[in-house]
Short mmCIF file of C-alpha atoms and ligand atoms in Angstrom, two decimals:
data_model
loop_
_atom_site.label_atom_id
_atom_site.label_comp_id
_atom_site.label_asym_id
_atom_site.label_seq_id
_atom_site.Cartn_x
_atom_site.Cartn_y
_atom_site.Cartn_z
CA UNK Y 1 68.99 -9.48 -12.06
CA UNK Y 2 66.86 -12.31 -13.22
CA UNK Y 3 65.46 -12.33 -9.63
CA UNK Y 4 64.55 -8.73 -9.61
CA UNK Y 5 62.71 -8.87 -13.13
CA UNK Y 6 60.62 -11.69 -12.19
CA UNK Y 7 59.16 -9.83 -8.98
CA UNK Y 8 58.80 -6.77 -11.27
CA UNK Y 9 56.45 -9.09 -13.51
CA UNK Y 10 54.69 -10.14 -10.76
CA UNK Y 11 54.15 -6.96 -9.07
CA UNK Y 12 52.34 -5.56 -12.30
CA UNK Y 13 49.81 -8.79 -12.56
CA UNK Y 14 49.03 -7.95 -9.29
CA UNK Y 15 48.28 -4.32 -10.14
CA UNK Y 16 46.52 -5.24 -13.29
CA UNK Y 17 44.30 -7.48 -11.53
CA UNK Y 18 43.14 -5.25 -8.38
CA UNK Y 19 42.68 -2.42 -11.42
CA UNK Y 20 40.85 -4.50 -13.19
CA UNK Y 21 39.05 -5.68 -10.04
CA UNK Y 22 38.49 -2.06 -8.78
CA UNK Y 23 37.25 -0.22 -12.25
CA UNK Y 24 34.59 -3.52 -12.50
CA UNK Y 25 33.11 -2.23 -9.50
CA UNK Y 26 33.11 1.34 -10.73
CA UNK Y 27 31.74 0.21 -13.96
CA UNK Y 28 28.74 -1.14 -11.87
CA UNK Y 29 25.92 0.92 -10.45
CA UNK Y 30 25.90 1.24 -6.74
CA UNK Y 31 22.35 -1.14 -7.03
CA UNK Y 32 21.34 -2.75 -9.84
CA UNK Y 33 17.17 -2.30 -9.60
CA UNK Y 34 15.48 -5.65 -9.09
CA UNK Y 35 13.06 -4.96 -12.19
CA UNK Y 36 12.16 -1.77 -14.69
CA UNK Y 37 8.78 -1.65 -14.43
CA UNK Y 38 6.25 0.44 -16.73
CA UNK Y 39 2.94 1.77 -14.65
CA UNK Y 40 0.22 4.18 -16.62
CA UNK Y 41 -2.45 4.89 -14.01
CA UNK Y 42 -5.97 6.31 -14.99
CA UNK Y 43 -5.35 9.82 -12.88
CA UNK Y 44 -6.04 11.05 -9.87
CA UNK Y 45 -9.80 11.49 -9.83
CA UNK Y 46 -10.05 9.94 -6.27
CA UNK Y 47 -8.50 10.27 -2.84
CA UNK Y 48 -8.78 5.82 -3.65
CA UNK Y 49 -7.07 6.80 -6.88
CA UNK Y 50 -4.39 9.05 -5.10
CA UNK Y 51 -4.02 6.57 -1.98
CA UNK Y 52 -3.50 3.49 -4.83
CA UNK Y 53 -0.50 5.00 -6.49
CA UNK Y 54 1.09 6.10 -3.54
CA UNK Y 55 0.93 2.74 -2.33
CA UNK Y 56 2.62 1.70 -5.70
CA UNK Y 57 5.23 4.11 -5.29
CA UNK Y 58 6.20 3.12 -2.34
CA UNK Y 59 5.81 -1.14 -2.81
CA UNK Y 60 8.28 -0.07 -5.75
CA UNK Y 61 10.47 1.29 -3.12
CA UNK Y 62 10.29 -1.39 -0.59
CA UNK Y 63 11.12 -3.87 -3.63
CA UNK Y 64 14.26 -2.22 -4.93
CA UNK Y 65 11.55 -1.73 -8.08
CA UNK Y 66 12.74 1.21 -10.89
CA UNK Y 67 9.48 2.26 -11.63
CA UNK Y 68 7.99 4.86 -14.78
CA UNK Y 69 4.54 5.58 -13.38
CA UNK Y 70 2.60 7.64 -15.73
CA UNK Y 71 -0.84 9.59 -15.05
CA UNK Y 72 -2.78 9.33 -18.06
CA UNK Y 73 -5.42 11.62 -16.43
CA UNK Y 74 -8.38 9.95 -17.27
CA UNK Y 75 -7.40 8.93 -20.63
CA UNK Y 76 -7.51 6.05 -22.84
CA UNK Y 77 -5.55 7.45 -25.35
CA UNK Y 78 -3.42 8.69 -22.65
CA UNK Y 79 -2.53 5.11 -21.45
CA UNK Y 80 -2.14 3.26 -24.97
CA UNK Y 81 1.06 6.02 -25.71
CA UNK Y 82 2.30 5.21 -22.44
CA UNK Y 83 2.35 1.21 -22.84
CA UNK Y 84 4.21 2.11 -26.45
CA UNK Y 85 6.72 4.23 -24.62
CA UNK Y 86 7.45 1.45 -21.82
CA UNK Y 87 7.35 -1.20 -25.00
CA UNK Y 88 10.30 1.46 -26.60
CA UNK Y 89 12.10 1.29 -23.49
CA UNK Y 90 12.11 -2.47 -23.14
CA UNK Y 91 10.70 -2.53 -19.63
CA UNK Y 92 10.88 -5.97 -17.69
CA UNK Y 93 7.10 -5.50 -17.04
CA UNK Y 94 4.04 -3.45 -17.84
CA UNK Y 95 1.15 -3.12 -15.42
CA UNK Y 96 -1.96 -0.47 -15.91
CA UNK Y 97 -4.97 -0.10 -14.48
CA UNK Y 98 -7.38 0.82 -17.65
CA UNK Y 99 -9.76 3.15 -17.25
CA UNK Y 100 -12.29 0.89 -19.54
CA UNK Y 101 -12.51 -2.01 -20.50
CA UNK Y 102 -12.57 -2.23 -23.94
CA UNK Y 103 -9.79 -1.09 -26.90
CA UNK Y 104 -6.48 -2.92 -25.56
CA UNK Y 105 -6.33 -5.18 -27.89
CA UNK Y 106 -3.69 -3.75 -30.49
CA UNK Y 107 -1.08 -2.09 -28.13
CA UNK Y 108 -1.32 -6.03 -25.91
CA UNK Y 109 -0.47 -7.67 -28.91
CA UNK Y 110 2.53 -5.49 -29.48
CA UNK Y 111 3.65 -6.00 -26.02
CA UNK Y 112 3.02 -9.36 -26.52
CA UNK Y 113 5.42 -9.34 -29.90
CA UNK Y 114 8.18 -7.77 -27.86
CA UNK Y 115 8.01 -10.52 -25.12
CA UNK Y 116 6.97 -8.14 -22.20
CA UNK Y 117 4.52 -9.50 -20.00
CA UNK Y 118 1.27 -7.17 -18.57
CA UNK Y 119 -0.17 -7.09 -15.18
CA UNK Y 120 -3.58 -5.29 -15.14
CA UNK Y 121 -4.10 -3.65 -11.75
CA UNK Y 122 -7.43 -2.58 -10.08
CA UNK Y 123 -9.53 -3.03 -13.28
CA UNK Y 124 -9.64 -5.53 -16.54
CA UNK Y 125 -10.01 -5.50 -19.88
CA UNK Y 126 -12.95 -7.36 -22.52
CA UNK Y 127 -10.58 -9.16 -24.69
CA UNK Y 128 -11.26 -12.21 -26.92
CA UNK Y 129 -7.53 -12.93 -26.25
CA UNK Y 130 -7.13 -14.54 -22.82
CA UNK Y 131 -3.25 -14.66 -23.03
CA UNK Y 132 -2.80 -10.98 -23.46
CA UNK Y 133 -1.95 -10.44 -20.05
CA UNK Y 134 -0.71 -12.49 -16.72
CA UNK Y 135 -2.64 -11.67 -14.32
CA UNK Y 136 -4.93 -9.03 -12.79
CA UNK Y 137 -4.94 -7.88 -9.17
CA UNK Y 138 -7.89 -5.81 -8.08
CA UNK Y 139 -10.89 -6.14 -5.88
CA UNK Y 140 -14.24 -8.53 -5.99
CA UNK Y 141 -16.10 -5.43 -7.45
CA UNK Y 142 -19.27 -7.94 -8.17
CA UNK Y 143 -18.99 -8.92 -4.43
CA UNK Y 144 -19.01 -5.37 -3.23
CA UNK Y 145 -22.23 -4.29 -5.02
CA UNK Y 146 -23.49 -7.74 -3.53
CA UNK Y 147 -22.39 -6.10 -0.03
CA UNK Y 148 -24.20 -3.24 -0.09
CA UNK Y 149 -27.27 -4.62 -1.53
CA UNK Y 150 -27.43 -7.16 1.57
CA UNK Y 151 -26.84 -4.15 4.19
CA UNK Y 152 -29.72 -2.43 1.97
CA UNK Y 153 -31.86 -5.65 2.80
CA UNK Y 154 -30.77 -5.55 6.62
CA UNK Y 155 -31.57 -1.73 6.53
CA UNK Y 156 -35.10 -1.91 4.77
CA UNK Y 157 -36.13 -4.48 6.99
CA UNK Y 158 -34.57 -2.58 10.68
CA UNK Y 159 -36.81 -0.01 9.39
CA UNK Y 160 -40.00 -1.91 8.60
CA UNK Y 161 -39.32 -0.26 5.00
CA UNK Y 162 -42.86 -1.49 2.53
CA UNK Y 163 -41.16 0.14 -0.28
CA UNK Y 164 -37.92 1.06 -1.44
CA UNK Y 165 -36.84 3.60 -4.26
CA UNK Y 166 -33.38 3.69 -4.99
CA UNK Y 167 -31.74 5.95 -6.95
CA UNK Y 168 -28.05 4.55 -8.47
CA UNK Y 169 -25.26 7.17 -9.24
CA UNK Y 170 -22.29 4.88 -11.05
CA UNK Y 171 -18.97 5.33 -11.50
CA UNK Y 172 -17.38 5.43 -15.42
CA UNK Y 173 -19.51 3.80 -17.80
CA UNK Y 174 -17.90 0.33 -19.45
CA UNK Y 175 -15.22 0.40 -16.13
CA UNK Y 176 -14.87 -2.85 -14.38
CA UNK Y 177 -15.82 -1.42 -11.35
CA UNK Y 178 -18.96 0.20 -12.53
CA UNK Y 179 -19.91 -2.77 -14.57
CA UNK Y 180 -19.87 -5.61 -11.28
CA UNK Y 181 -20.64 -2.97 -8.62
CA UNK Y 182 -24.19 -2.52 -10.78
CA UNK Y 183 -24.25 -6.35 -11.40
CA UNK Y 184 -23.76 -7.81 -7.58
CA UNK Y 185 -26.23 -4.91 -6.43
CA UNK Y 186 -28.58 -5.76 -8.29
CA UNK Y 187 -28.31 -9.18 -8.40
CA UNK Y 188 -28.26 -9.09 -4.22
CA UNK Y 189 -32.05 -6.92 -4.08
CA UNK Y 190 -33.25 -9.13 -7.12
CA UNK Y 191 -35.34 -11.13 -4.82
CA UNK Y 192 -36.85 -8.52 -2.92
CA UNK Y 193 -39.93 -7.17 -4.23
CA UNK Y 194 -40.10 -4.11 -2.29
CA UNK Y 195 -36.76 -2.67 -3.98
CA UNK Y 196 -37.05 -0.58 -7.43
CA UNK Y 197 -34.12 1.29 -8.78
CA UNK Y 198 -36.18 4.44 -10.39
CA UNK Y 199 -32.92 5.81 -12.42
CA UNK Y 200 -29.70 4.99 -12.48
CA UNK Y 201 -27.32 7.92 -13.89
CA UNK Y 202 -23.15 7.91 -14.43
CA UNK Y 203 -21.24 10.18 -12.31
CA UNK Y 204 -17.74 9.00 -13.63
CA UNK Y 205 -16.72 8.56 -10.70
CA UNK Y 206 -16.28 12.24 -9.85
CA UNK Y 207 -17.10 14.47 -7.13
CA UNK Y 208 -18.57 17.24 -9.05
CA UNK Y 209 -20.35 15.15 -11.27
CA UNK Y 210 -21.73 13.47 -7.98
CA UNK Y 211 -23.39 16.53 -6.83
CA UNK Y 212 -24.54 17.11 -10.60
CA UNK Y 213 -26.28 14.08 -10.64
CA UNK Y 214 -28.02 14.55 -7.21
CA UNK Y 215 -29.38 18.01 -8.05
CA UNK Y 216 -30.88 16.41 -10.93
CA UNK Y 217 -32.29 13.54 -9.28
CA UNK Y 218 -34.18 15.76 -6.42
CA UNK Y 219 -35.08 18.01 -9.14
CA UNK Y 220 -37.38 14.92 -10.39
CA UNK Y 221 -38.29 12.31 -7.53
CA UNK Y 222 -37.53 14.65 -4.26
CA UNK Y 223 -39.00 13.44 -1.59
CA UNK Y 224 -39.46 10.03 -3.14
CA UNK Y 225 -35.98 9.18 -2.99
CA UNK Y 226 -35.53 6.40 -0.08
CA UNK Y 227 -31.94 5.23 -1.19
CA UNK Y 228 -28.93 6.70 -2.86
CA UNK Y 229 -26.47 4.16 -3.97
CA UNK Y 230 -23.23 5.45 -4.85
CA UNK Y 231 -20.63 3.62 -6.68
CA UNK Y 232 -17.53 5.50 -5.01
CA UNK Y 233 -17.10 8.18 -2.26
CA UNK Y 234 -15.79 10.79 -4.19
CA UNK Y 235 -19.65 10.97 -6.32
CA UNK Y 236 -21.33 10.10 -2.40
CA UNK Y 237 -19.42 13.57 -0.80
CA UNK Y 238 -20.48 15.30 -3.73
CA UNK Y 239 -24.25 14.31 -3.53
CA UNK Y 240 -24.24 15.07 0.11
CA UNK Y 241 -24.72 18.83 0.21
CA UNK Y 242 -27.11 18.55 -2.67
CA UNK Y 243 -29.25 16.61 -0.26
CA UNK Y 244 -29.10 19.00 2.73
CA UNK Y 245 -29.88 21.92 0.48
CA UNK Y 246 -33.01 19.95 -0.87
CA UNK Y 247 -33.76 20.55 3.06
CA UNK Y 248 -33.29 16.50 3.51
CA UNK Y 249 -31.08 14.57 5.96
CA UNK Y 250 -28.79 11.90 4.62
CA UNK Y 251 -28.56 9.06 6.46
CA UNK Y 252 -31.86 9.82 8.49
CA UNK Y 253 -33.83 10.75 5.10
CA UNK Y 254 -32.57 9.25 2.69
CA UNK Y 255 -30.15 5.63 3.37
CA UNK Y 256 -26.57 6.23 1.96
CA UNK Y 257 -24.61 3.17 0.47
CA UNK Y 258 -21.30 4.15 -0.71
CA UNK Y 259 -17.81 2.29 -1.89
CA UNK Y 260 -14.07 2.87 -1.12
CA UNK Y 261 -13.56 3.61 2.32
CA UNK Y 262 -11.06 6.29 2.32
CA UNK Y 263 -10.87 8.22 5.64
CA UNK Y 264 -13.54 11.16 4.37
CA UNK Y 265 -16.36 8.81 4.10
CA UNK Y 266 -15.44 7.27 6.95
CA UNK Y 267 -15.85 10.01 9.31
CA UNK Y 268 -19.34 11.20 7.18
CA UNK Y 269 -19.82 7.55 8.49
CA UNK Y 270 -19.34 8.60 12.05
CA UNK Y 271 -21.25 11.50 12.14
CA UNK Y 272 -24.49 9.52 10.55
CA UNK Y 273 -24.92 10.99 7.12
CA UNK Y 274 -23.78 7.85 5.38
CA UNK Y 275 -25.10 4.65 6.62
CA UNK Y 276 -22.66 2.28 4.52
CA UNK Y 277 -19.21 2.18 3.11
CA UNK Y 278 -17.82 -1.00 1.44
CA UNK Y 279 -14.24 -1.08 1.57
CA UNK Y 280 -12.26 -1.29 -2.04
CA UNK Y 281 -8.75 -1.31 -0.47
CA UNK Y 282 -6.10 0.89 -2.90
CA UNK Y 283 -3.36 -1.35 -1.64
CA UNK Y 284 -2.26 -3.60 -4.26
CA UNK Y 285 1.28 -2.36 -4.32
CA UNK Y 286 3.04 -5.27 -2.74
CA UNK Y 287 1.21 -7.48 -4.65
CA UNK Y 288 2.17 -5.85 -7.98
CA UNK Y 289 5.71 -5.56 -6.87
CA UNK Y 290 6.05 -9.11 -5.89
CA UNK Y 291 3.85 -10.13 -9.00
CA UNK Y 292 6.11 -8.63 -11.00
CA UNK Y 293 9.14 -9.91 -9.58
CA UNK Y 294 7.96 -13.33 -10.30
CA UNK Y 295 6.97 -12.83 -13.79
CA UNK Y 296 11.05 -11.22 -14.53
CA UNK Y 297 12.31 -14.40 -12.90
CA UNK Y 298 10.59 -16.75 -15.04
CA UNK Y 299 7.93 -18.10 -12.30
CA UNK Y 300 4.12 -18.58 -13.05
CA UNK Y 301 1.85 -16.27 -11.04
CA UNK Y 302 -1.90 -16.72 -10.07
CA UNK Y 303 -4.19 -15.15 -13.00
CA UNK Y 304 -6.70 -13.43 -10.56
CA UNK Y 305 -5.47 -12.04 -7.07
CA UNK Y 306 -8.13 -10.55 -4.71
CA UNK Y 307 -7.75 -8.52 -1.47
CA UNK Y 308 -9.87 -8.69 1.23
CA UNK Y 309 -12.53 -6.29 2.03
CA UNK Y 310 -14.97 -5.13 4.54
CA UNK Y 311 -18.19 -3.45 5.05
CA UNK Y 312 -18.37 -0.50 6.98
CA UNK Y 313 -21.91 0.86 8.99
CA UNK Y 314 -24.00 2.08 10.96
CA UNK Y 315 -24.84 -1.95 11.89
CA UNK Y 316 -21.64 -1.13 14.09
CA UNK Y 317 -19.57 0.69 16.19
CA UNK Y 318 -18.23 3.03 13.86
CA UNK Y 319 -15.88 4.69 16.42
CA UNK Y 320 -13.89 1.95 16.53
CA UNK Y 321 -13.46 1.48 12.76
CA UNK Y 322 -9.08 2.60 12.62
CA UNK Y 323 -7.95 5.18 10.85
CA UNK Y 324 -7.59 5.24 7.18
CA UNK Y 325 -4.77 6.13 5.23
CA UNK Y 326 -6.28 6.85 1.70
C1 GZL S 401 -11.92 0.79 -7.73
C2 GZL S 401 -11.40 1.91 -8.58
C3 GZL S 401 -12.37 3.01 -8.60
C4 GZL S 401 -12.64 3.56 -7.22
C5 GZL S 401 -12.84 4.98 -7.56
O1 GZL S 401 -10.98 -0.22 -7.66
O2 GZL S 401 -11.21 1.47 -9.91
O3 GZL S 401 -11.81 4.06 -9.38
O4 GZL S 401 -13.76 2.99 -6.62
C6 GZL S 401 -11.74 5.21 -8.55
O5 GZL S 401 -12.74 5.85 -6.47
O6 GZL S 401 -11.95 6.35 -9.26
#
């Protein structure tokens, strides 16, 4: 008797434990995600705008990241709710790419308060507070005005060019990238006395406000216009048409500098109507991912990562340039 009651004992410690055991695992989500991770992007004004969060979506994938991306479509206001909402939900990390670069101040600090740190991504911020956020990741925007104001140089001078009036259309006023692509262009034809910028005029940058802007600048120098210098691709494929209606060629004309890359401008590129593209690569998702990865476990991250970037022209063989997928 005493025999069988002891294995009935032990029989039901054993079932208790591979219960146990078993509804543990059940009680456990197939994955746990590596990080939460809170994303508002500016909108989706570009194909480099559109190309850059796909590119986030899927790092987030590759990672085993749970990300909230939210489009604040173009803004600021848009973006401040969002960081509250990913501060409510007590995300590992916040990352945003803001649209300007003033204003963050207030909703940083309260992210600060609640111990979640901030990644900005593509563009920064004018704060008096350096240790509002951990790090930005986002292109030399300084060194790609400086790019296409040396090609300009190259061009003027392949062309035995005397004099050289540029007009500037710029992408949203107070933005990073607006701010350094006007700053290293400049600063690259500074020296040169035969380049003048006669206007410079913000397209935001948007297509339709591209072509805008051009209409209005060959209303009032025509002709006189040697150089259009375009802070993103989406303003240069606006301005395009404008030109050819105003009976000009681009690229034979008038010189065409333009930033981004994406696979449009590349193949206007091609067929000769823009003579220069500097590349602003939209692929910053790994870095983010892994970035953010190291700020959840703990580990100190660079506070300024760069990609690299090229220049794109007609200095080349533009038939070989690969194909773009933004
Ligand atoms: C650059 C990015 C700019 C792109 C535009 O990193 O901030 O914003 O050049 C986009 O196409 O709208």
């Amino acid at each position: 008797m005493k025999i069988r009651r002891f294995f009935f004992i032990i029989m039901n410690i054993i079932a208790m434990v591979l219960l146990m055991s078993c509804s543990k695992d059940t009680d456990q989500p197939d994955k746990d995600p590596a990080l939460l991770l809170g994303f508002s992007q500016i909108g989706s004004e570009s194909a480099w705008r559109i190309g850059n969060t796909h590119d986030i979506e899927q790092a987030a994938e590759k990672h085993g990241v749970s990300l909230m991306l939210e489009n604040a479509n173009q803004k600021q206001e848009n973006q401040i709710a969002a960081i509250r909402r990913f501060i409510a939900y007590k995300v590992d990390v916040i990352a945003f790419s803001p649209i300007v670069e003033d204003g963050w101040d207030n909703v940083l600090k309260e992210a600060k308060m609640a111990g979640i740190p901030v990644i900005l991504v593509d563009r920064a911020i004018s704060t008096e507070n350096d240790d509002l956020t951990s790090c930005l990741i986002g292109a030399d925007f300084y060194k790609e005005g400086y790019m296409a104001g040396e090609y300009l140089i190259r061009k003027a001078n392949s062309l035995n060019m005397e004099q050289v009036n540029i007009v500037e259309i710029t992408g949203t006023t107070n933005s990073t990238p607006m701010r350094q692509r006007q700053a290293g262009f400049m600063d690259a034809i500074a020296g040169d006395p035969r380049m003048k910028v006669t206007e410079s005029i913000d397209g935001d940058f948007l297509k339709s406000r591209g072509a805008e802007n051009m209409r209005h600048l060959l209303e009032k120098y025509g002709g006189d216009i040697d150089v259009v210098f375009s802070h993103n691709d989406e303003m240069t494929l606006g301005a395009l048409p404008e030109i050819e209606k105003a009976g000009f060629m681009p690229g034979k004309d008038m010189i065409i500098i333009s930033i981004d890359g994406g696979q449009e401008a590349i193949d206007v590129l091609k067929e000769g109507k823009i003579n220069c593209v500097v590349e602003c690569t939209p692929k910053l998702g790994n870095l983010l991912m892994e970035t953010a990865l190291k700020l959840k476990a703990g580990e100190s991250v660079q506070s300024l990562i760069h990609p690299e970037e090229q220049v794109f022209s007609d200095e080349q063989d533009t038939s070989k340039i690969a194909p773009r997928d933004y």
